[in-house]
GROMACS .gro file of C-alpha atoms in nm:
model
  450
    1UNK     CA    1   6.845 -14.674  -6.010
    2UNK     CA    2   6.936 -14.297  -5.857
    3UNK     CA    3   6.784 -14.232  -5.533
    4UNK     CA    4   6.544 -13.922  -5.621
    5UNK     CA    5   6.193 -13.880  -5.482
    6UNK     CA    6   5.893 -14.128  -5.652
    7UNK     CA    7   5.647 -13.873  -5.644
    8UNK     CA    8   5.496 -13.545  -5.726
    9UNK     CA    9   5.396 -13.389  -6.029
   10UNK     CA   10   5.768 -13.366  -6.219
   11UNK     CA   11   5.827 -13.772  -6.053
   12UNK     CA   12   5.535 -13.896  -6.215
   13UNK     CA   13   5.614 -13.675  -6.540
   14UNK     CA   14   6.007 -13.844  -6.574
   15UNK     CA   15   5.820 -14.189  -6.493
   16UNK     CA   16   5.563 -14.153  -6.768
   17UNK     CA   17   5.804 -14.063  -7.021
   18UNK     CA   18   6.038 -14.399  -6.964
   19UNK     CA   19   5.714 -14.610  -6.965
   20UNK     CA   20   5.658 -14.438  -7.306
   21UNK     CA   21   6.037 -14.485  -7.410
   22UNK     CA   22   5.966 -14.884  -7.349
   23UNK     CA   23   5.637 -14.872  -7.530
   24UNK     CA   24   5.825 -14.709  -7.834
   25UNK     CA   25   6.105 -14.966  -7.792
   26UNK     CA   26   5.885 -15.266  -7.840
   27UNK     CA   27   5.691 -15.074  -8.110
   28UNK     CA   28   6.018 -14.997  -8.257
   29UNK     CA   29   5.956 -15.147  -8.597
   30UNK     CA   30   5.640 -14.920  -8.619
   31UNK     CA   31   5.729 -14.581  -8.880
   32UNK     CA   32   5.791 -14.330  -8.621
   33UNK     CA   33   5.802 -14.500  -8.275
   34UNK     CA   34   6.236 -14.498  -8.263
   35UNK     CA   35   6.195 -14.087  -8.288
   36UNK     CA   36   5.914 -14.082  -8.016
   37UNK     CA   37   6.092 -14.267  -7.774
   38UNK     CA   38   6.435 -14.115  -7.867
   39UNK     CA   39   6.237 -13.806  -7.769
   40UNK     CA   40   6.072 -13.925  -7.451
   41UNK     CA   41   6.410 -14.017  -7.338
   42UNK     CA   42   6.605 -13.691  -7.396
   43UNK     CA   43   6.304 -13.514  -7.208
   44UNK     CA   44   6.329 -13.731  -6.935
   45UNK     CA   45   6.699 -13.676  -6.931
   46UNK     CA   46   6.648 -13.292  -6.899
   47UNK     CA   47   6.393 -13.312  -6.639
   48UNK     CA   48   6.603 -13.499  -6.397
   49UNK     CA   49   6.905 -13.320  -6.492
   50UNK     CA   50   6.988 -13.237  -6.131
   51UNK     CA   51   7.047 -13.625  -6.065
   52UNK     CA   52   7.282 -13.702  -6.338
   53UNK     CA   53   7.657 -13.811  -6.227
   54UNK     CA   54   7.919 -13.569  -6.378
   55UNK     CA   55   8.011 -13.877  -6.659
   56UNK     CA   56   7.615 -13.882  -6.729
   57UNK     CA   57   7.625 -13.512  -6.826
   58UNK     CA   58   7.955 -13.541  -7.003
   59UNK     CA   59   7.780 -13.819  -7.190
   60UNK     CA   60   7.449 -13.615  -7.273
   61UNK     CA   61   7.703 -13.349  -7.379
   62UNK     CA   62   7.854 -13.533  -7.622
   63UNK     CA   63   7.561 -13.662  -7.752
   64UNK     CA   64   7.416 -13.279  -7.845
   65UNK     CA   65   7.789 -13.188  -8.012
   66UNK     CA   66   7.786 -13.551  -8.184
   67UNK     CA   67   7.403 -13.448  -8.295
   68UNK     CA   68   7.493 -13.132  -8.410
   69UNK     CA   69   7.761 -13.266  -8.604
   70UNK     CA   70   7.553 -13.550  -8.756
   71UNK     CA   71   7.278 -13.295  -8.884
   72UNK     CA   72   7.526 -13.105  -9.079
   73UNK     CA   73   7.777 -13.357  -9.234
   74UNK     CA   74   7.552 -13.718  -9.201
   75UNK     CA   75   7.170 -13.664  -9.122
   76UNK     CA   76   7.104 -13.989  -9.221
   77UNK     CA   77   7.316 -14.159  -8.908
   78UNK     CA   78   7.061 -13.960  -8.695
   79UNK     CA   79   6.756 -14.227  -8.727
   80UNK     CA   80   6.977 -14.500  -8.680
   81UNK     CA   81   7.131 -14.352  -8.359
   82UNK     CA   82   6.721 -14.295  -8.238
   83UNK     CA   83   6.679 -14.660  -8.351
   84UNK     CA   84   6.961 -14.796  -8.131
   85UNK     CA   85   6.858 -14.549  -7.856
   86UNK     CA   86   6.506 -14.657  -7.826
   87UNK     CA   87   6.559 -15.033  -7.818
   88UNK     CA   88   6.836 -15.056  -7.580
   89UNK     CA   89   6.685 -14.795  -7.384
   90UNK     CA   90   6.367 -15.060  -7.397
   91UNK     CA   91   6.604 -15.346  -7.269
   92UNK     CA   92   6.737 -15.157  -6.984
   93UNK     CA   93   6.425 -15.066  -6.835
   94UNK     CA   94   6.274 -15.350  -6.881
   95UNK     CA   95   6.567 -15.557  -6.704
   96UNK     CA   96   6.536 -15.291  -6.409
   97UNK     CA   97   6.173 -15.361  -6.378
   98UNK     CA   98   6.206 -15.748  -6.385
   99UNK     CA   99   6.520 -15.684  -6.104
  100UNK     CA  100   6.261 -15.471  -5.914
  101UNK     CA  101   5.966 -15.751  -5.897
  102UNK     CA  102   6.195 -16.040  -5.863
  103UNK     CA  103   6.330 -15.824  -5.547
  104UNK     CA  104   5.991 -15.865  -5.357
  105UNK     CA  105   6.045 -16.225  -5.405
  106UNK     CA  106   6.082 -16.409  -5.068
  107UNK     CA  107   6.300 -16.655  -5.210
  108UNK     CA  108   6.601 -16.442  -5.212
  109UNK     CA  109   6.642 -16.468  -4.820
  110UNK     CA  110   6.658 -16.830  -4.847
  111UNK     CA  111   6.910 -16.818  -5.153
  112UNK     CA  112   7.152 -16.571  -4.996
  113UNK     CA  113   7.155 -16.765  -4.664
  114UNK     CA  114   7.230 -17.099  -4.853
  115UNK     CA  115   7.538 -16.887  -5.006
  116UNK     CA  116   7.773 -16.899  -4.685
  117UNK     CA  117   7.706 -17.243  -4.588
  118UNK     CA  118   7.960 -17.528  -4.638
  119UNK     CA  119   8.325 -17.493  -4.643
  120UNK     CA  120   8.574 -17.215  -4.704
  121UNK     CA  121   8.613 -17.320  -5.087
  122UNK     CA  122   8.238 -17.441  -5.133
  123UNK     CA  123   8.128 -17.140  -4.978
  124UNK     CA  124   8.341 -16.892  -5.199
  125UNK     CA  125   8.217 -17.086  -5.515
  126UNK     CA  126   7.871 -17.085  -5.389
  127UNK     CA  127   7.890 -16.672  -5.363
  128UNK     CA  128   8.090 -16.634  -5.695
  129UNK     CA  129   7.822 -16.889  -5.927
  130UNK     CA  130   7.547 -16.775  -5.706
  131UNK     CA  131   7.594 -16.407  -5.762
  132UNK     CA  132   7.691 -16.463  -6.172
  133UNK     CA  133   7.313 -16.694  -6.138
  134UNK     CA  134   7.152 -16.385  -5.975
  135UNK     CA  135   7.282 -16.107  -6.155
  136UNK     CA  136   7.131 -16.287  -6.509
  137UNK     CA  137   6.728 -16.184  -6.385
  138UNK     CA  138   6.832 -15.879  -6.108
  139UNK     CA  139   7.170 -15.735  -6.251
  140UNK     CA  140   7.233 -15.508  -5.979
  141UNK     CA  141   6.984 -15.663  -5.710
  142UNK     CA  142   7.227 -15.929  -5.674
  143UNK     CA  143   7.516 -15.747  -5.568
  144UNK     CA  144   7.274 -15.609  -5.299
  145UNK     CA  145   7.141 -15.911  -5.223
  146UNK     CA  146   7.478 -16.083  -5.116
  147UNK     CA  147   7.609 -15.733  -4.985
  148UNK     CA  148   7.390 -15.728  -4.718
  149UNK     CA  149   7.405 -16.080  -4.603
  150UNK     CA  150   7.793 -16.007  -4.593
  151UNK     CA  151   7.739 -15.723  -4.402
  152UNK     CA  152   7.507 -15.878  -4.162
  153UNK     CA  153   7.781 -16.117  -4.088
  154UNK     CA  154   8.014 -15.793  -4.021
  155UNK     CA  155   7.744 -15.694  -3.801
  156UNK     CA  156   7.727 -15.972  -3.583
  157UNK     CA  157   8.136 -16.145  -3.605
  158UNK     CA  158   8.321 -15.830  -3.688
  159UNK     CA  159   8.570 -15.817  -4.045
  160UNK     CA  160   8.707 -16.128  -4.126
  161UNK     CA  161   8.864 -16.368  -4.397
  162UNK     CA  162   8.533 -16.506  -4.480
  163UNK     CA  163   8.387 -16.211  -4.550
  164UNK     CA  164   8.638 -16.048  -4.699
  165UNK     CA  165   8.671 -16.351  -4.944
  166UNK     CA  166   8.252 -16.328  -4.994
  167UNK     CA  167   8.320 -15.996  -5.101
  168UNK     CA  168   8.566 -16.136  -5.338
  169UNK     CA  169   8.325 -16.420  -5.456
  170UNK     CA  170   8.047 -16.126  -5.499
  171UNK     CA  171   8.231 -15.893  -5.716
  172UNK     CA  172   8.394 -16.162  -5.938
  173UNK     CA  173   8.048 -16.314  -5.980
  174UNK     CA  174   7.891 -15.998  -6.051
  175UNK     CA  175   8.172 -15.945  -6.300
  176UNK     CA  176   8.113 -16.295  -6.441
  177UNK     CA  177   7.769 -16.167  -6.598
  178UNK     CA  178   7.876 -15.913  -6.866
  179UNK     CA  179   8.091 -16.190  -6.974
  180UNK     CA  180   7.816 -16.473  -7.078
  181UNK     CA  181   7.504 -16.372  -6.945
  182UNK     CA  182   7.296 -16.362  -7.259
  183UNK     CA  183   7.051 -16.119  -7.062
  184UNK     CA  184   7.341 -15.887  -7.008
  185UNK     CA  185   7.419 -15.513  -7.174
  186UNK     CA  186   7.731 -15.594  -7.300
  187UNK     CA  187   7.604 -15.938  -7.501
  188UNK     CA  188   7.320 -15.712  -7.650
  189UNK     CA  189   7.553 -15.409  -7.732
  190UNK     CA  190   7.842 -15.675  -7.847
  191UNK     CA  191   7.579 -15.838  -8.118
  192UNK     CA  192   7.412 -15.509  -8.207
  193UNK     CA  193   7.756 -15.357  -8.311
  194UNK     CA  194   7.895 -15.701  -8.510
  195UNK     CA  195   7.583 -15.782  -8.666
  196UNK     CA  196   7.748 -16.120  -8.834
  197UNK     CA  197   7.799 -16.216  -8.507
  198UNK     CA  198   7.504 -16.443  -8.335
  199UNK     CA  199   7.431 -16.412  -7.925
  200UNK     CA  200   7.494 -16.836  -7.937
  201UNK     CA  201   7.841 -16.841  -8.115
  202UNK     CA  202   7.978 -16.558  -7.851
  203UNK     CA  203   7.830 -16.743  -7.519
  204UNK     CA  204   7.981 -17.071  -7.687
  205UNK     CA  205   8.321 -16.918  -7.579
  206UNK     CA  206   8.224 -16.657  -7.333
  207UNK     CA  207   8.058 -16.852  -7.079
  208UNK     CA  208   8.362 -17.135  -7.065
  209UNK     CA  209   8.599 -16.793  -7.047
  210UNK     CA  210   8.371 -16.705  -6.724
  211UNK     CA  211   8.377 -17.030  -6.578
  212UNK     CA  212   8.762 -17.032  -6.547
  213UNK     CA  213   8.765 -16.702  -6.430
  214UNK     CA  214   8.542 -16.740  -6.130
  215UNK     CA  215   8.793 -17.109  -6.046
  216UNK     CA  216   9.069 -16.913  -6.069
  217UNK     CA  217   8.967 -16.690  -5.820
  218UNK     CA  218   9.013 -16.936  -5.589
  219UNK     CA  219   9.376 -16.844  -5.613
  220UNK     CA  220   9.307 -16.583  -5.509
  221UNK     CA  221   9.190 -16.554  -5.191
  222UNK     CA  222   9.261 -16.499  -4.822
  223UNK     CA  223   9.324 -16.875  -4.602
  224UNK     CA  224   9.002 -16.890  -4.389
  225UNK     CA  225   9.106 -16.978  -4.029
  226UNK     CA  226   8.813 -16.894  -3.854
  227UNK     CA  227   8.498 -17.119  -3.808
  228UNK     CA  228   8.181 -17.062  -3.983
  229UNK     CA  229   8.011 -16.765  -3.834
  230UNK     CA  230   7.672 -16.889  -3.799
  231UNK     CA  231   7.297 -16.724  -3.715
  232UNK     CA  232   7.137 -16.792  -4.014
  233UNK     CA  233   6.918 -17.019  -4.078
  234UNK     CA  234   6.971 -17.259  -4.394
  235UNK     CA  235   6.663 -17.513  -4.535
  236UNK     CA  236   6.764 -17.825  -4.537
  237UNK     CA  237   6.659 -18.118  -4.804
  238UNK     CA  238   6.466 -18.031  -5.101
  239UNK     CA  239   6.376 -17.721  -4.947
  240UNK     CA  240   6.688 -17.588  -4.966
  241UNK     CA  241   6.711 -17.562  -5.335
  242UNK     CA  242   6.356 -17.472  -5.412
  243UNK     CA  243   6.390 -17.122  -5.434
  244UNK     CA  244   6.726 -17.199  -5.701
  245UNK     CA  245   6.507 -17.431  -5.896
  246UNK     CA  246   6.260 -17.169  -5.962
  247UNK     CA  247   6.495 -16.857  -5.997
  248UNK     CA  248   6.661 -17.113  -6.323
  249UNK     CA  249   6.294 -17.144  -6.415
  250UNK     CA  250   6.263 -16.810  -6.416
  251UNK     CA  251   6.610 -16.778  -6.639
  252UNK     CA  252   6.574 -17.053  -6.812
  253UNK     CA  253   6.251 -16.930  -6.944
  254UNK     CA  254   6.372 -16.572  -7.038
  255UNK     CA  255   6.672 -16.695  -7.217
  256UNK     CA  256   6.454 -16.965  -7.433
  257UNK     CA  257   6.212 -16.733  -7.509
  258UNK     CA  258   6.482 -16.461  -7.638
  259UNK     CA  259   6.665 -16.737  -7.854
  260UNK     CA  260   6.306 -16.817  -8.008
  261UNK     CA  261   6.245 -16.480  -8.087
  262UNK     CA  262   6.593 -16.434  -8.211
  263UNK     CA  263   6.618 -16.705  -8.464
  264UNK     CA  264   6.334 -16.865  -8.580
  265UNK     CA  265   6.109 -16.549  -8.464
  266UNK     CA  266   6.337 -16.319  -8.674
  267UNK     CA  267   6.400 -16.025  -8.432
  268UNK     CA  268   6.687 -15.826  -8.351
  269UNK     CA  269   6.844 -16.021  -8.048
  270UNK     CA  270   6.827 -15.684  -7.809
  271UNK     CA  271   6.427 -15.682  -7.923
  272UNK     CA  272   6.410 -16.015  -7.891
  273UNK     CA  273   6.541 -16.022  -7.475
  274UNK     CA  274   6.372 -15.715  -7.408
  275UNK     CA  275   6.033 -15.895  -7.554
  276UNK     CA  276   6.108 -16.236  -7.311
  277UNK     CA  277   6.200 -16.032  -6.993
  278UNK     CA  278   5.890 -15.810  -7.061
  279UNK     CA  279   5.665 -16.157  -7.089
  280UNK     CA  280   5.828 -16.242  -6.783
  281UNK     CA  281   5.746 -15.888  -6.605
  282UNK     CA  282   5.370 -15.902  -6.681
  283UNK     CA  283   5.360 -16.305  -6.544
  284UNK     CA  284   5.541 -16.155  -6.211
  285UNK     CA  285   5.318 -15.875  -6.212
  286UNK     CA  286   5.007 -16.025  -6.235
  287UNK     CA  287   5.128 -16.287  -5.988
  288UNK     CA  288   5.182 -16.012  -5.738
  289UNK     CA  289   4.860 -15.839  -5.793
  290UNK     CA  290   4.652 -16.208  -5.737
  291UNK     CA  291   4.867 -16.292  -5.476
  292UNK     CA  292   4.903 -15.973  -5.225
  293UNK     CA  293   4.615 -15.832  -5.048
  294UNK     CA  294   4.346 -15.669  -5.235
  295UNK     CA  295   4.397 -15.279  -4.988
  296UNK     CA  296   4.785 -15.295  -5.065
  297UNK     CA  297   4.743 -15.362  -5.410
  298UNK     CA  298   5.092 -15.383  -5.640
  299UNK     CA  299   5.167 -15.130  -5.856
  300UNK     CA  300   5.477 -15.103  -6.084
  301UNK     CA  301   5.792 -14.947  -5.965
  302UNK     CA  302   5.842 -14.592  -6.044
  303UNK     CA  303   6.131 -14.524  -6.354
  304UNK     CA  304   6.153 -14.111  -6.203
  305UNK     CA  305   6.522 -14.218  -6.072
  306UNK     CA  306   6.639 -14.364  -6.407
  307UNK     CA  307   6.834 -14.054  -6.527
  308UNK     CA  308   7.160 -14.179  -6.527
  309UNK     CA  309   7.063 -14.489  -6.654
  310UNK     CA  310   6.878 -14.332  -7.012
  311UNK     CA  311   7.197 -14.164  -7.060
  312UNK     CA  312   7.423 -14.433  -7.007
  313UNK     CA  313   7.278 -14.658  -7.168
  314UNK     CA  314   7.072 -14.482  -7.455
  315UNK     CA  315   7.264 -14.217  -7.500
  316UNK     CA  316   7.568 -14.457  -7.539
  317UNK     CA  317   7.392 -14.643  -7.787
  318UNK     CA  318   7.311 -14.333  -7.965
  319UNK     CA  319   7.689 -14.222  -8.005
  320UNK     CA  320   7.773 -14.556  -8.105
  321UNK     CA  321   7.558 -14.558  -8.399
  322UNK     CA  322   7.699 -14.180  -8.504
  323UNK     CA  323   8.036 -14.297  -8.427
  324UNK     CA  324   7.967 -14.606  -8.659
  325UNK     CA  325   7.869 -14.374  -8.991
  326UNK     CA  326   8.102 -14.131  -8.919
  327UNK     CA  327   8.385 -14.421  -8.934
  328UNK     CA  328   8.269 -14.548  -9.205
  329UNK     CA  329   8.284 -14.185  -9.401
  330UNK     CA  330   8.630 -14.112  -9.262
  331UNK     CA  331   8.780 -14.420  -9.305
  332UNK     CA  332   8.665 -14.531  -9.579
  333UNK     CA  333   8.485 -14.819  -9.658
  334UNK     CA  334   8.779 -14.996  -9.830
  335UNK     CA  335   8.995 -14.873  -9.472
  336UNK     CA  336   9.164 -15.209  -9.291
  337UNK     CA  337   9.444 -15.291  -9.078
  338UNK     CA  338   9.759 -15.496  -9.161
  339UNK     CA  339   9.700 -15.879  -9.132
  340UNK     CA  340   9.919 -15.875  -8.814
  341UNK     CA  341   9.728 -15.561  -8.711
  342UNK     CA  342   9.349 -15.768  -8.627
  343UNK     CA  343   9.485 -15.977  -8.377
  344UNK     CA  344   9.732 -15.730  -8.205
  345UNK     CA  345   9.403 -15.486  -8.115
  346UNK     CA  346   9.166 -15.784  -8.009
  347UNK     CA  347   9.424 -15.868  -7.765
  348UNK     CA  348   9.462 -15.513  -7.650
  349UNK     CA  349   9.055 -15.466  -7.633
  350UNK     CA  350   9.046 -15.596  -7.298
  351UNK     CA  351   9.307 -15.346  -7.141
  352UNK     CA  352   9.104 -15.055  -7.293
  353UNK     CA  353   8.818 -15.155  -7.103
  354UNK     CA  354   9.008 -15.205  -6.784
  355UNK     CA  355   9.196 -14.890  -6.871
  356UNK     CA  356   8.887 -14.692  -6.888
  357UNK     CA  357   8.764 -14.800  -6.578
  358UNK     CA  358   9.050 -14.759  -6.331
  359UNK     CA  359   8.963 -14.413  -6.419
  360UNK     CA  360   8.582 -14.404  -6.380
  361UNK     CA  361   8.494 -14.458  -6.744
  362UNK     CA  362   8.158 -14.688  -6.767
  363UNK     CA  363   8.206 -15.018  -6.980
  364UNK     CA  364   7.924 -14.894  -7.200
  365UNK     CA  365   8.116 -14.585  -7.293
  366UNK     CA  366   8.443 -14.810  -7.388
  367UNK     CA  367   8.197 -15.073  -7.551
  368UNK     CA  368   8.039 -14.844  -7.758
  369UNK     CA  369   8.376 -14.663  -7.892
  370UNK     CA  370   8.483 -15.036  -7.930
  371UNK     CA  371   8.208 -15.162  -8.127
  372UNK     CA  372   8.156 -14.846  -8.330
  373UNK     CA  373   8.523 -14.760  -8.410
  374UNK     CA  374   8.656 -15.114  -8.528
  375UNK     CA  375   8.299 -15.305  -8.640
  376UNK     CA  376   8.256 -15.193  -8.966
  377UNK     CA  377   8.689 -15.242  -9.009
  378UNK     CA  378   8.683 -15.558  -8.852
  379UNK     CA  379   8.705 -15.889  -9.101
  380UNK     CA  380   8.338 -16.066  -9.112
  381UNK     CA  381   8.422 -16.351  -9.033
  382UNK     CA  382   8.611 -16.290  -8.738
  383UNK     CA  383   8.424 -16.118  -8.539
  384UNK     CA  384   8.364 -16.375  -8.287
  385UNK     CA  385   8.740 -16.250  -8.161
  386UNK     CA  386   8.686 -15.882  -8.125
  387UNK     CA  387   8.320 -16.004  -7.933
  388UNK     CA  388   8.516 -16.223  -7.685
  389UNK     CA  389   8.738 -15.943  -7.671
  390UNK     CA  390   8.465 -15.694  -7.571
  391UNK     CA  391   8.312 -15.919  -7.322
  392UNK     CA  392   8.541 -16.047  -7.178
  393UNK     CA  393   8.687 -15.710  -7.091
  394UNK     CA  394   8.382 -15.555  -7.033
  395UNK     CA  395   8.328 -15.819  -6.772
  396UNK     CA  396   8.678 -15.789  -6.592
  397UNK     CA  397   8.637 -15.416  -6.534
  398UNK     CA  398   8.325 -15.480  -6.400
  399UNK     CA  399   8.486 -15.712  -6.122
  400UNK     CA  400   8.776 -15.545  -6.087
  401UNK     CA  401   8.796 -15.160  -6.061
  402UNK     CA  402   8.712 -14.951  -5.775
  403UNK     CA  403   8.431 -14.702  -5.979
  404UNK     CA  404   8.217 -14.985  -6.133
  405UNK     CA  405   7.826 -14.925  -6.003
  406UNK     CA  406   7.841 -15.313  -5.811
  407UNK     CA  407   8.217 -15.191  -5.631
  408UNK     CA  408   8.031 -14.874  -5.512
  409UNK     CA  409   7.718 -15.073  -5.425
  410UNK     CA  410   7.950 -15.344  -5.241
  411UNK     CA  411   8.120 -15.058  -5.041
  412UNK     CA  412   7.806 -14.892  -4.931
  413UNK     CA  413   7.642 -15.166  -4.754
  414UNK     CA  414   7.980 -15.374  -4.630
  415UNK     CA  415   8.191 -15.078  -4.554
  416UNK     CA  416   8.495 -15.282  -4.743
  417UNK     CA  417   8.654 -15.014  -4.962
  418UNK     CA  418   8.602 -15.029  -5.308
  419UNK     CA  419   8.992 -14.904  -5.388
  420UNK     CA  420   9.114 -15.201  -5.162
  421UNK     CA  421   8.903 -15.427  -5.350
  422UNK     CA  422   9.054 -15.382  -5.699
  423UNK     CA  423   9.376 -15.287  -5.617
  424UNK     CA  424   9.481 -15.541  -5.282
  425UNK     CA  425   9.197 -15.807  -5.383
  426UNK     CA  426   9.130 -15.832  -5.708
  427UNK     CA  427   9.468 -15.684  -5.942
  428UNK     CA  428   9.622 -15.944  -5.983
  429UNK     CA  429   9.372 -16.189  -6.102
  430UNK     CA  430   9.239 -15.899  -6.335
  431UNK     CA  431   9.559 -15.882  -6.517
  432UNK     CA  432   9.562 -16.246  -6.547
  433UNK     CA  433   9.226 -16.264  -6.625
  434UNK     CA  434   9.300 -15.989  -6.925
  435UNK     CA  435   9.585 -16.196  -7.070
  436UNK     CA  436   9.356 -16.487  -7.116
  437UNK     CA  437   9.107 -16.315  -7.221
  438UNK     CA  438   9.303 -16.073  -7.480
  439UNK     CA  439   9.510 -16.414  -7.589
  440UNK     CA  440   9.150 -16.571  -7.677
  441UNK     CA  441   9.015 -16.328  -7.834
  442UNK     CA  442   9.381 -16.274  -8.068
  443UNK     CA  443   9.364 -16.658  -8.168
  444UNK     CA  444   9.034 -16.677  -8.274
  445UNK     CA  445   9.105 -16.357  -8.464
  446UNK     CA  446   9.393 -16.505  -8.620
  447UNK     CA  447   9.251 -16.843  -8.678
  448UNK     CA  448   8.922 -16.699  -8.803
  449UNK     CA  449   9.048 -16.410  -9.048
  450UNK     CA  450   9.334 -16.650  -9.189
   0.00000   0.00000   0.00000
């Protein structure tokens, strides 16, 4: 979340509007709820205009311009845009609530300490895979947690190969989450823009790809000659694994709930994930009320500081629906690429994400444009190839470009430059991973389309 005061009439109004949007997203099947939710989102954005970053203001400007164009040329697309906007905004707000409530857990400190134990290779893989696991429920909170541990090592023992490798592992670990996490906005948006693609199909191929991405990172680390810096108490025996087991249980319950609601339950995947996460939020909130002192209370976090997230996620979802409608109308329902064109485009999709990330474009924007334009014209039987191209490019961009939110967060906490991390530490690994992701996307597209 962006930093802004969370008290005062204006802040309370913005927070209330965000919670209203969340409620409307949950009740999006009720007639009129999508319009109310979209209106609440826009009003919350306008009230928080001073907090918006440049890219968020540009997206909002595009949203207004495209809405006016749709009002004249394709009015029916506005309702599709409102539904997309409300549903995906509800998802990101729910995930942020989940992250905030889990961030209060004492388990996080113990989990962080265990990540730095063991030999160099074991320690690197622990940090990398540990960050990926934590990012499923915590989102950006995982980067903050692990980066704080790295910063503590740097303060006590100075710059070292261990700290630099841990920073590499943190960025790559978070970068793997958009590729394979069933709760990530990338997977949800991909399945939303490619209706013929099921989340389990996508994850069946993207999870092994993410594992290869993380393991191959071992080849792109520094040699550690220093002894492991001690100073953090680490639990032993069963106590060492209990925090991990509790976190994995929460993740497992959310994932099972999402799959059940989207499969036998028949709900859209974005709504299934939202409801599953919201159930976990309710349980954690009640647990906090029961376990915390009565005079302290356990209020829900303020949603006043989420203006940028509302624009980037909600606005991009709205734009995606409009672009899809315009693409079908302008290109024509019968438009198609040559047979060889689909594998070539699939191979290039990850590079489009990475190039956009290198100039500061958020992957959500690129994903919206890619899904909105290519989704309607892609062969239905080969959407898995396009989906792999989108989520692999999204993940590599998140982990290997200097303007991603997690890179900037790591820079602020640890002091290690995001540019150095992107250009010196991760560039070769990113290029190799882009080649692998693009080749897999192209191969799947060619095989399934033929």
